[in-house]
Each structure stands twice: as C-alpha cells, then as structure tokens.
Amino acid sequence: MTATTHEIVIEAQGLKRRFGAVEAVRDISLTIMRGEIFGLVGADGAGKTTIMRLLAGVLRPDAGAIRVAGVDVVAEPKRVRSELSYMPQRFGLYEDLTVAENIFFYSELFSVSPRERRARTGQLLEAAGLAPFQRRLAGQLSGGMKQKLGLVCALIHTPRVLLLDEPTTGVDPVSRRDFWAILYNLRESGVTILLSTAYMDEAERCSRVALLQAGQIRSCDTPSRLKQAMPGALLDVVADDPGAANQALKDAPGVLGLLLMGDRVHVRVDDAGRRSPELRARLAERAIAHTEITTIEPGIEDVFVALLEPDGAA
Amino acid sequence: MSLRRLFAMAFKETLQIWRDPRSLAIALLMPVMQMALLGYGVSLDIKRVPLCINDQEHSQLSRDLVQRFVASGWFSADHASATDRAVRGALDRGACAGAVTIPVDFSRALMTTGSASVQTVFDATDTNTTNVAIGYAQGVIAQTTADFESQWAAAHGLRPPKIGAVDLEARVWFNEGLDSRNFIIPAVVAVILALVGAQLTSLTISREWERGTMEQLISTPVTALEVMLGKLVPYFVIGLVDAAFCLFTAIYWFKVPFRGSFIVLAITTALFTLVVLGIGYLISVRIRSQLGASQVALILTMTPTTMLSGYTFAIDQMPAPVQAVTLLVYARYYVTILRDVFLKGSPLQDLLIPIAALSAYAAAIIWIAARSFRDRLD
C-alpha cells in the first residue's frame, strides 16, 4: 500500500452509543493508519452512520475514547474540526446556493487563503467533472454531481482525515469512477480516508475493511485476508432457474451457505472437491438444468454473508 | 471568534434570503399590511355614538337639547322614535348605542320647578364605550344647565349664579388634540416590529436542521457565536428597513407629531430590533421544526406585546402582579421610548431606564442563544 505508515490517525476504543432502546453501536474499537482507505461495510442499521458521526465529533458516545489526528474528540470536538472533513450521508450542502458559492462558503469556514482556494477549486472541479457547472444551483445537480460537489467542498481545505458516509450511494458509474480517482489521489498525499459503503465492489478497493453487524465489528482485515479467512470453499453454480437450484441445494450435505446472485448461486461448502460432484448429482436428480459448477475465489460479499450466518460466524 | 467565518455565514444567509423572494416579500410586505390595518383600525376615541332620540315634547327647548348632543360631536342623532317600545327595539337591533328620552313635560317642569329630567339609556355590552359616552352625555347636560341658568337669569335681570367656587382649567400637554391615534400609532410600530422581527429569525436554524445542512455545518470549525451573529446580520438589515418603513409611515402618513431626534430614534430602534431578532433566533435554536418554531414565535410575541406592553392597556392600571410580569415584556420599553420620543421629544438622557432595560435584554438573549446552540446532533 502506497502511503501507509505506522502513524495512527484514527483510534477508537470501546465505543458505545444507544438511541433509546436501540444499541446502534456496541463496543467498537478501530485503529486506522495514516494513508489508509478504510471501509465500513454493513447492512442498513448496522451502525455505519453512527460510527461516522461519533468520529466526526458531531455525536457524543455513551462510552469509549476517540482520538482523531491526535485530538481527543470526546473532550475537544471543536479542535478536531479543522483537521477533518466529514461528508454526511444526506446531502449537506446548500441547494439554493450555486456550486461555486458552496465551495466559497466552505473554504471561508476553513479559513483557506484566496490563492489556495482558487488553485484547489479549479483542480478539484476539473477532477470531479464539475467545471462547467460552477454557476448551477446545487439543488439542480444530479445525485452523482451532488456527491462530487460534497467531496470538493470537503477537500477545499487540507484535511488530515476524510470521513465519507456512503458517498457513492445512488451515484452513476461514471461519477463513481471520478470519485474513486480522487480518493486514490488523496491517499497518495497521505490523507486518511474512512468511508462506509453498501457496495461490495467498493469494499474490495479499500486497504482494509471492517464488516459491521448490529453495531459490532464481525471481522476487520484487508479484503484479501478476509477472503482467505472465510471458512469453506466457494462453488459457483450457473443454472437456468437459479431459484430452483438454490432450493434444491439448501439442505444438501456439506453446504454451509448459499447466496443467490442473478443467474447463479454461490454455494459455500466444507470441501469443494468432494461436494462438487454430489451437488451436480443432486441437481440432475431433481431435473434442474445447470450448465456448470466451478470453484471460485470468494468476493467480499461472500465473506460478509458467510460471517453473518450462524455456522460461519463461529 | 473569527470575523471571516462570521462574514461567510452572513454572505451565505444573504444569498439564501435573496434566492427566496417570496419570504423576502413577506418580510417586507407584512409590516406594510399591518401598519395599514392597525394604524387605521385602532382608535380609542369615541366619536359620533349613534343615539336614538325619543323627543316626546317637540318644544323649542327639547329640540335645542337634542341639537346640543349632536353639536358636541360625540353623538349623532340617527334615529327618532316616538315610543319606549321603539327605543327598546332600536337598542336590541343594535341600530343605536344609546337613547335619549325627553319627557312630554320637559319645558314646563324646567320653567315651573327649575328642574327637569332627561333619561339616557346605553347599551353597556361595550363597557368602555358606554362609560365614555355617559361622561360625554353628562358634559352635554351640565353645559346645557349652565346655559339655561344664565339665560334665565338674564331674562329676569339677575346676575348669573356662580356655578362653583373652583374652576378647572384643564390643559393637556404632548397630545394637545387628545387624539388617541397619536398615542397608539407609535405603540403599533413597536408591536409590528416585535411580531415581524421574531418571525424573521425564527426559521433560520430549524431550516438548516430540516434541510439536512446542519450536520455538515457543525462538522466545520464554525462556532455558535459566529453562526448566530452571521445569521443575524442580514435579518438586522431587513428589520431596520421594516422599522424605518413603519416609523416613516407613522410620521408622514398618519401625521403623528414627531418632536424628538432621529438619532435617538435610530439608536433605540436598532437596539429593539436586535432584541426581537434575538428572541426569534433563540426560538429557532430551541425548536427544530420550522412550523413549530414559527408558531411558538407567534404565540410568544403576540400576546405579551399586544396585551402587556402598554399598547392598548395602560400598565399602571394593571394589578401589581401583572405589572411585575410586564417588566419582562421587552416591547413595553420600546413603546415607552417611542411615545416619549414622538410626543415629548425626549432626549437620550430621559430614556436611560428603558434603554438600559433593552440593552440588558439584548445581552441576555444573545448570551442564552449562543449557549443554547447545539453543535452536536444529540
């Protein structure tokens, strides 16, 4: 990994936060190094947004300690704010201000010098593909352009830490590509990035990923090590009727879990070599037309699903 | 505090106000409408009270008496009825507010016994008007009696009798025409500013919460004080425009005598504008929904400023506990200031007490509002 050093930039210990009866975050500890792109992955309600808010200092934890860029966020939330940029999940800029006005406003809040502002604005708008839209009201931008504008505003000063809460949800593929290009560039310059995402392909691009479930981290490692650590092996079953195949294989011996993915079923088994012919026989027996069963490398989604299943989680 | 961030907030807020022309129009037109409504609608003077005349005698003297009621200007003799029943009917219908019955033996009794009775009946559902009208009627009768006595004495070659040993020479100062409008319109300005000012700022924070812009704003280094002062700047300008409009309308349209200095007026008006905007801002900080904030602002400003500011009801006539409550009604200080500046031409040094009260209010509100601002989501 490029600019990763051993300098700890984000450190959270024993974070807890509840909203009424709901324990949104229970005992989360995280250590993130300088230059990492760290991904928080989890279903809706897993606690991603709450963790982001706690780290940004806009929400107080019930228990636990947070240090971001050397500042105790719980004790001194104000001091950390000039060190980080936080992009909430909901579009947080002013829709009745133009692209340029929003950028100007945030650059003034972060006391960016006019010279630096001009230089960075041009550069960032170019990278985001927003240069032709400077005079457009933010409310009239598409979803993807809004998110990129959010990123531009977040980067108009030089944050040490960038917190992005589901930045690419609802964003078109072209904008997502622009977005990630900017993130990779930032990492080169030593900015630490924490982002949450529900997209597994984005999780694969992170240097490290924490899989969240019900306010807890189920697993945290690099994407490749997470995949290696997945118990069992993965078989890819392509079938004409994947739903029927899914049903047929559900209680076959040795099957640890299934994941329906479009025209195929990912079947996690204890032993690929032994189970592959068995599954083939079972499908034939039930007259379910299938073209092939192959052993594949698991993706993050497979790992994630495996961890969420009771047997896999053990 | 960073002036740069404060100006950034003011700049952003100004743009947002500018991009929302409907709200801006309401902010500028509301005082115009209220000034027209309250300025024309409110007058405590009671003039031309409609009377129903039951003149049973139809003599020279009785007609003279009726004429005196009308000539006083306080009454109009709109109806004439011949019977008590008709008088009762006219009062019941509300066709008249009072009735005068002159008995059939009015002149004769006056000439022979030296005294005669006239009956007046008033519809006392409106007690204030009735009290004033009875006073006016007594005045008309007293003057008539005095004139009759002089005439009678002259006719008999006698000197007119002394009516009383003490003569009251009443002079009224500051509002020589006893025109209640001169007294009320300055207070109307205060009431309008109190209502409009609180409305202006009551939405400014709740709008940020509702639109989802607050979460990102509080994640920046901006402080509570910078947010507040930055947001107040553009509304302060609008508030002063509203105030200038109301005050000039009072002076040049309603012709309320203005005897004070414009500098005193400007200083005190700026102070009061700051207080009312601060109240609205405090409400906005406390209540996260726009609708709720707007309604609370209306309720919190409407009743105290109309009932307890001395606008229509004199504070020194209120029971002591209520008078104590009025000390908290910031509008009362500005009502006092405006009346004094307009009618008495009071200089700054005569207004130190209400100015000190308003200054204390402004400082307290701003301090509380800055402290109440939550820079966290919880």
Coordinates of N, CA and C in Angstrom, one line a residue, chain B residues 151-333:
Chain B
Q151 N -79.3 82.1 30.8 CA -80.3 82.7 30.0 C -81.5 83.1 30.9
W152 N -81.8 82.2 31.8 CA -83.0 82.5 32.7 C -82.7 83.7 33.6
A153 N -81.4 83.8 34.1 CA -81.0 84.9 34.9 C -81.1 86.2 34.1
A154 N -80.6 86.2 32.9 CA -80.5 87.4 32.1 C -81.9 87.9 31.8
A155 N -82.8 86.9 31.5 CA -84.2 87.2 31.1 C -84.9 87.9 32.3
H156 N -84.5 87.6 33.6 CA -85.1 88.1 34.7 C -84.3 89.2 35.3
G157 N -83.3 89.7 34.6 CA -82.5 90.8 35.1 C -81.6 90.6 36.3
L158 N -81.3 89.3 36.4 CA -80.4 88.9 37.6 C -79.0 88.6 37.1
R159 N -78.1 88.6 38.0 CA -76.7 88.2 37.7 C -76.7 86.6 37.6
P160 N -76.0 86.1 36.7 CA -75.9 84.6 36.7 C -75.3 84.1 37.9
P161 N -75.9 83.0 38.4 CA -75.4 82.4 39.7 C -74.0 81.8 39.5
K162 N -73.2 81.8 40.6 CA -71.9 81.1 40.5 C -72.2 79.6 40.5
I163 N -71.5 79.0 39.5 CA -71.7 77.5 39.4 C -70.9 76.8 40.4
G164 N -69.7 77.3 40.7 CA -68.9 76.6 41.7 C -67.8 77.6 42.1
A165 N -67.2 77.3 43.2 CA -66.1 78.2 43.7 C -64.8 77.9 42.9
V166 N -64.6 76.6 42.5 CA -63.4 76.2 41.9 C -63.6 76.0 40.4
D167 N -62.9 76.6 39.6 CA -63.0 76.4 38.1 C -61.8 75.6 37.7
L168 N -62.1 74.5 37.0 CA -61.0 73.7 36.5 C -60.5 74.2 35.1
E169 N -59.3 74.5 35.1 CA -58.7 74.9 33.8 C -57.9 73.8 33.3
A170 N -58.4 72.9 32.5 CA -57.7 71.7 32.1 C -56.9 72.0 30.8
R171 N -55.6 71.7 30.9 CA -54.7 71.8 29.7 C -54.1 70.5 29.5
V172 N -54.0 70.0 28.3 CA -53.3 68.7 28.0 C -52.1 69.0 27.3
W173 N -51.0 68.4 27.7 CA -49.7 68.5 27.0 C -49.4 67.3 26.2
F174 N -48.5 67.5 25.3 CA -47.9 66.4 24.5 C -48.8 65.9 23.4
N175 N -50.1 65.8 23.7 CA -51.0 65.3 22.7 C -52.2 66.3 22.8
E176 N -52.0 67.5 22.3 CA -52.9 68.6 22.6 C -54.3 68.4 22.1
G177 N -54.4 67.6 21.0 CA -55.7 67.4 20.4 C -56.4 66.2 21.0
L178 N -55.8 65.6 22.1 CA -56.3 64.5 22.8 C -56.7 63.4 21.7
D179 N -55.8 63.3 20.7 CA -56.1 62.3 19.7 C -55.4 61.0 20.0
S180 N -56.2 60.0 20.3 CA -55.6 58.7 20.8 C -54.7 58.1 19.7
R181 N -54.9 58.4 18.5 CA -54.1 57.9 17.4 C -52.6 58.2 17.6
N182 N -52.4 59.4 18.1 CA -51.0 59.9 18.3 C -50.3 59.0 19.4
F183 N -51.2 58.5 20.2 CA -50.7 57.7 21.4 C -50.5 56.2 20.9
I184 N -51.4 55.8 20.1 CA -51.4 54.4 19.7 C -50.5 54.1 18.6
I185 N -50.3 54.9 17.6 CA -49.6 54.5 16.4 C -48.1 54.3 16.8
P186 N -47.4 55.1 17.6 CA -46.1 54.7 18.0 C -46.0 53.3 18.6
A187 N -47.0 52.9 19.4 CA -47.0 51.6 20.0 C -47.3 50.5 18.9
V188 N -48.1 50.9 17.9 CA -48.4 49.9 16.8 C -47.0 49.6 16.2
V189 N -46.2 50.6 16.0 CA -44.9 50.3 15.4 C -44.1 49.3 16.2
A190 N -44.1 49.4 17.5 CA -43.4 48.5 18.4 C -44.0 47.1 18.3
V191 N -45.3 47.0 18.3 CA -45.9 45.7 18.2 C -45.6 45.0 16.9
I192 N -45.7 45.8 15.8 CA -45.4 45.2 14.5 C -43.9 44.7 14.4
L193 N -43.0 45.5 14.9 CA -41.6 45.1 14.9 C -41.4 43.8 15.7
A194 N -42.0 43.8 16.9 CA -41.9 42.6 17.7 C -42.4 41.4 17.1
L195 N -43.5 41.5 16.4 CA -44.0 40.3 15.7 C -43.2 39.9 14.5
V196 N -42.9 40.9 13.6 CA -42.2 40.6 12.4 C -40.8 40.1 12.7
G197 N -40.1 40.8 13.6 CA -38.7 40.5 13.9 C -38.5 39.1 14.4
A198 N -39.4 38.6 15.3 CA -39.3 37.3 15.8 C -39.5 36.3 14.7
Q199 N -40.5 36.6 13.8 CA -40.8 35.7 12.7 C -39.6 35.6 11.7
L200 N -38.9 36.7 11.5 CA -37.8 36.7 10.5 C -36.8 35.6 10.9
T201 N -36.4 35.6 12.2 CA -35.3 34.8 12.5 C -35.7 33.4 13.1
S202 N -37.0 33.2 13.3 CA -37.5 32.0 14.0 C -37.2 30.8 13.1
L203 N -37.0 30.9 11.8 CA -36.9 29.8 11.0 C -35.4 29.5 10.6
T204 N -34.5 30.4 11.0 CA -33.2 30.3 10.4 C -32.4 29.1 10.8
I205 N -32.6 28.6 12.0 CA -31.8 27.4 12.4 C -32.6 26.1 12.1
S206 N -33.9 26.2 12.3 CA -34.7 25.0 12.1 C -34.7 24.6 10.6
R207 N -34.5 25.6 9.7 CA -34.4 25.3 8.3 C -33.2 24.5 8.0
E208 N -32.1 24.8 8.7 CA -30.9 24.1 8.5 C -31.0 22.6 9.0
W209 N -31.7 22.4 10.1 CA -32.0 21.1 10.6 C -32.9 20.3 9.6
E210 N -33.9 21.0 9.1 CA -34.9 20.3 8.3 C -34.3 19.9 6.9
R211 N -33.4 20.8 6.4 CA -32.9 20.5 5.1 C -31.6 19.7 5.1
G212 N -31.2 19.4 6.3 CA -30.0 18.4 6.5 C -28.7 19.1 6.3
T213 N -28.7 20.5 6.3 CA -27.4 21.1 6.1 C -26.7 21.4 7.5
M214 N -27.4 21.2 8.6 CA -26.8 21.5 9.9 C -25.7 20.5 10.2
E215 N -25.9 19.2 9.8 CA -24.9 18.2 10.2 C -23.5 18.5 9.6
Q216 N -23.5 19.0 8.4 CA -22.2 19.3 7.8 C -21.7 20.6 8.3
L217 N -22.6 21.5 8.6 CA -22.2 22.8 9.1 C -21.5 22.7 10.5
I218 N -22.0 21.8 11.4 CA -21.4 21.7 12.7 C -20.2 20.9 12.7
S219 N -19.9 20.2 11.5 CA -18.7 19.4 11.5 C -17.5 20.3 11.1
T220 N -17.8 21.6 10.8 CA -16.7 22.6 10.4 C -16.3 23.3 11.7
P221 N -15.2 24.1 11.6 CA -14.7 24.9 12.8 C -15.6 26.0 13.2
V222 N -16.7 26.3 12.5 CA -17.6 27.4 12.8 C -18.1 27.3 14.2
T223 N -18.2 28.4 15.0 CA -18.7 28.4 16.4 C -20.1 28.9 16.5
A224 N -20.7 28.6 17.6 CA -22.1 29.0 17.9 C -22.3 30.5 17.7
L225 N -21.3 31.3 18.2 CA -21.4 32.7 18.1 C -21.3 33.2 16.7
E226 N -20.4 32.6 15.9 CA -20.2 33.0 14.5 C -21.5 32.7 13.7
V227 N -22.1 31.5 14.0 CA -23.3 31.2 13.3 C -24.4 32.2 13.6
M228 N -24.5 32.5 14.9 CA -25.6 33.4 15.3 C -25.4 34.8 14.7
L229 N -24.3 35.4 15.0 CA -24.1 36.8 14.5 C -24.1 36.8 13.0
G230 N -23.5 35.8 12.3 CA -23.6 35.8 10.9 C -25.0 35.8 10.3
K231 N -25.8 35.0 11.0 CA -27.2 34.9 10.5 C -28.0 36.1 10.9
L232 N -27.6 36.8 12.0 CA -28.4 38.0 12.4 C -28.1 39.2 11.5
V233 N -26.9 39.2 10.9 CA -26.6 40.4 10.1 C -27.6 40.7 9.0
P234 N -27.9 39.8 8.1 CA -28.9 40.2 7.0 C -30.3 40.5 7.6
Y235 N -30.7 39.7 8.6 CA -32.0 40.0 9.2 C -32.1 41.3 9.9
F236 N -30.9 41.7 10.4 CA -30.9 43.0 11.1 C -31.2 44.1 10.1
V237 N -30.6 44.0 8.9 CA -30.8 45.0 7.8 C -32.3 45.0 7.4
I238 N -32.9 43.8 7.2 CA -34.3 43.7 6.9 C -35.1 44.3 8.0
G239 N -34.8 44.0 9.3 CA -35.6 44.5 10.4 C -35.5 46.0 10.4
L240 N -34.3 46.6 10.1 CA -34.2 48.1 10.1 C -35.0 48.7 9.0
V241 N -35.0 48.0 7.9 CA -35.8 48.5 6.7 C -37.3 48.5 7.2
D242 N -37.8 47.4 7.7 CA -39.1 47.4 8.2 C -39.4 48.5 9.2
A243 N -38.5 48.6 10.2 CA -38.7 49.7 11.2 C -38.8 51.0 10.6
A244 N -37.9 51.3 9.7 CA -37.9 52.6 9.0 C -39.2 52.9 8.3
F245 N -39.6 51.8 7.6 CA -40.9 52.0 6.9 C -42.0 52.3 7.9
C246 N -42.1 51.6 9.0 CA -43.2 51.8 9.9 C -43.1 53.2 10.6
L247 N -41.9 53.6 10.9 CA -41.8 54.9 11.6 C -42.1 56.0 10.7
F248 N -41.6 55.9 9.4 CA -41.9 57.0 8.5 C -43.4 57.0 8.1
T249 N -44.0 55.9 8.1 CA -45.4 55.9 7.9 C -46.2 56.6 9.0
A250 N -45.7 56.3 10.2 CA -46.3 57.0 11.4 C -46.2 58.5 11.3
I251 N -45.0 58.9 10.9 CA -44.7 60.3 10.9 C -45.3 61.1 9.7
Y252 N -45.1 60.5 8.5 CA -45.5 61.2 7.3 C -46.9 60.9 6.8
W253 N -47.4 59.7 7.1 CA -48.7 59.3 6.6 C -49.7 59.6 7.7
F254 N -49.5 59.0 8.9 CA -50.5 59.2 9.9 C -50.3 60.5 10.7
K255 N -49.2 61.2 10.3 CA -49.0 62.6 10.9 C -49.0 62.6 12.4
V256 N -48.4 61.6 13.0 CA -48.2 61.6 14.4 C -47.1 62.6 14.7
P257 N -47.3 63.6 15.6 CA -46.2 64.6 15.8 C -44.9 64.0 16.2
F258 N -43.9 64.3 15.5 CA -42.5 63.8 15.9 C -41.7 64.9 16.4
R259 N -41.4 64.9 17.7 CA -40.7 66.0 18.3 C -39.3 65.7 18.8
G260 N -39.0 64.4 18.7 CA -37.7 64.0 19.2 C -36.6 64.1 18.1
S261 N -35.5 63.4 18.4 CA -34.4 63.4 17.4 C -34.3 62.1 16.7
F262 N -34.0 62.1 15.4 CA -33.9 60.9 14.6 C -32.8 60.0 15.1
I263 N -31.8 60.6 15.7 CA -30.6 59.8 16.2 C -31.1 59.0 17.3
V264 N -31.8 59.6 18.3 CA -32.3 58.8 19.4 C -33.2 57.7 18.9
L265 N -34.0 58.0 17.9 CA -35.0 57.1 17.3 C -34.2 55.9 16.7
A266 N -33.1 56.2 16.0 CA -32.3 55.2 15.3 C -31.6 54.3 16.3
I267 N -31.0 54.9 17.3 CA -30.3 54.1 18.3 C -31.2 53.1 19.0
T268 N -32.4 53.6 19.5 CA -33.3 52.8 20.3 C -33.9 51.8 19.4
T269 N -34.2 52.1 18.1 CA -34.8 51.2 17.2 C -33.9 50.0 16.9
A270 N -32.6 50.4 16.7 CA -31.6 49.3 16.4 C -31.5 48.4 17.6
L271 N -31.5 48.9 18.8 CA -31.4 48.1 20.0 C -32.7 47.2 20.1
F272 N -33.8 47.7 19.8 CA -35.0 46.9 19.9 C -35.0 45.8 18.8
T273 N -34.6 46.2 17.6 CA -34.6 45.2 16.5 C -33.6 44.1 16.9
L274 N -32.5 44.4 17.5 CA -31.6 43.3 18.0 C -32.3 42.4 19.0
V275 N -33.1 43.0 19.9 CA -33.8 42.1 20.9 C -34.8 41.2 20.2
V276 N -35.6 41.7 19.3 CA -36.7 40.9 18.7 C -36.0 39.8 17.8
L277 N -35.0 40.2 17.1 CA -34.3 39.2 16.2 C -33.7 38.1 17.1
G278 N -33.1 38.5 18.2 CA -32.5 37.6 19.2 C -33.6 36.6 19.7
I279 N -34.7 37.1 20.0 CA -35.8 36.2 20.5 C -36.2 35.2 19.5
G280 N -36.3 35.6 18.3 CA -36.7 34.7 17.2 C -35.6 33.7 17.0
Y281 N -34.3 34.1 17.1 CA -33.2 33.2 16.9 C -33.2 32.2 18.0
L282 N -33.4 32.6 19.3 CA -33.4 31.7 20.4 C -34.5 30.6 20.2
I283 N -35.7 31.0 19.7 CA -36.7 30.1 19.5 C -36.3 29.1 18.4
S284 N -35.6 29.6 17.4 CA -35.2 28.8 16.3 C -34.1 27.7 16.8
V285 N -33.3 28.2 17.7 CA -32.3 27.2 18.2 C -32.9 26.1 19.0
R286 N -34.0 26.5 19.7 CA -34.6 25.5 20.6 C -35.6 24.6 19.9
I287 N -36.2 25.0 18.8 CA -37.2 24.2 18.2 C -36.7 23.8 16.8
R288 N -36.7 22.5 16.5 CA -36.0 22.0 15.3 C -36.9 22.1 14.1
S289 N -38.3 22.1 14.3 CA -39.1 22.1 13.1 C -39.5 23.5 12.7
Q290 N -39.6 23.8 11.5 CA -39.8 25.2 11.0 C -41.2 25.7 11.4
L291 N -42.2 24.7 11.3 CA -43.6 25.1 11.6 C -43.7 25.4 13.1
G292 N -43.1 24.5 13.9 CA -43.2 24.7 15.3 C -42.6 26.0 15.7
A293 N -41.4 26.3 15.2 CA -40.7 27.5 15.6 C -41.5 28.7 15.2
S294 N -42.1 28.7 14.0 CA -42.9 29.9 13.6 C -44.0 30.1 14.5
Q295 N -44.7 29.0 14.9 CA -45.9 29.1 15.8 C -45.5 29.6 17.2
V296 N -44.5 29.0 17.7 CA -44.0 29.4 19.0 C -43.7 30.9 19.0
A297 N -43.0 31.3 17.9 CA -42.6 32.7 17.8 C -43.9 33.6 17.8
L298 N -44.9 33.2 17.1 CA -46.1 34.0 17.1 C -46.8 34.1 18.5
I299 N -46.9 32.9 19.1 CA -47.6 32.9 20.4 C -46.8 33.6 21.4
L300 N -45.5 33.5 21.4 CA -44.7 34.1 22.5 C -44.6 35.6 22.3
T301 N -44.8 36.1 21.1 CA -44.7 37.5 20.9 C -46.0 38.2 20.8
M302 N -47.0 37.5 20.3 CA -48.3 38.2 20.0 C -49.0 38.6 21.3
T303 N -49.2 37.7 22.2 CA -50.0 38.1 23.4 C -49.3 39.1 24.3
P304 N -48.0 38.8 24.7 CA -47.4 39.8 25.6 C -47.3 41.2 24.9
T305 N -46.9 41.3 23.6 CA -46.7 42.6 23.1 C -48.1 43.4 22.9
T306 N -49.2 42.6 22.6 CA -50.4 43.3 22.4 C -51.1 43.6 23.8
M307 N -51.0 42.7 24.7 CA -51.7 42.9 26.0 C -50.9 43.6 27.1
L308 N -49.6 43.3 27.1 CA -48.8 43.7 28.3 C -47.8 44.8 28.0
S309 N -47.8 45.4 26.8 CA -46.7 46.4 26.5 C -47.2 47.8 26.8
G310 N -48.4 48.0 27.2 CA -49.0 49.3 27.3 C -49.5 49.8 26.0
Y311 N -49.6 49.0 25.0 CA -50.0 49.3 23.7 C -51.5 49.8 23.7
T312 N -52.4 49.0 24.3 CA -53.7 49.5 24.4 C -54.1 49.6 25.9
F313 N -53.6 48.7 26.8 CA -54.0 48.8 28.2 C -52.9 49.4 29.0
A314 N -53.2 50.5 29.7 CA -52.2 51.2 30.5 C -51.6 50.3 31.6
I315 N -50.3 50.2 31.6 CA -49.6 49.3 32.6 C -49.9 49.7 34.0
D316 N -50.0 51.1 34.3 CA -50.1 51.5 35.7 C -51.6 51.2 36.2
Q317 N -52.5 50.8 35.3 CA -53.8 50.4 35.7 C -53.9 48.9 36.0
M318 N -52.9 48.2 35.8 CA -53.0 46.7 35.9 C -52.7 46.4 37.4
P319 N -53.2 45.2 37.8 CA -52.9 44.7 39.2 C -51.4 44.5 39.3
A320 N -50.9 44.7 40.5 CA -49.5 44.7 40.8 C -48.7 43.4 40.2
P321 N -49.3 42.2 40.4 CA -48.6 41.1 39.9 C -48.4 41.1 38.3
V322 N -49.5 41.6 37.7 CA -49.4 41.7 36.2 C -48.4 42.8 35.8
Q323 N -48.4 43.9 36.6 CA -47.4 44.9 36.3 C -46.0 44.3 36.4
A324 N -45.8 43.4 37.4 CA -44.5 42.8 37.6 C -44.1 42.0 36.3
V325 N -45.1 41.3 35.8 CA -44.9 40.5 34.6 C -44.5 41.4 33.4
T326 N -45.1 42.6 33.3 CA -44.8 43.4 32.2 C -43.3 43.8 32.1
L327 N -42.7 43.8 33.3 CA -41.2 44.1 33.3 C -40.5 43.2 32.3
L328 N -41.0 42.0 32.1 CA -40.3 41.0 31.2 C -40.7 41.2 29.7
V329 N -41.7 42.0 29.5 CA -42.2 42.3 28.1 C -41.3 43.3 27.5
Y330 N -40.4 42.9 26.7 CA -39.4 43.9 26.1 C -40.1 45.0 25.3
A331 N -41.2 44.6 24.7 CA -41.9 45.7 23.9 C -42.3 46.9 24.7
R332 N -42.6 46.7 26.0 CA -43.1 47.8 26.8 C -42.0 48.9 26.8
Y333 N -40.8 48.6 26.8 CA -39.7 49.6 26.9 C -39.7 50.4 25.6

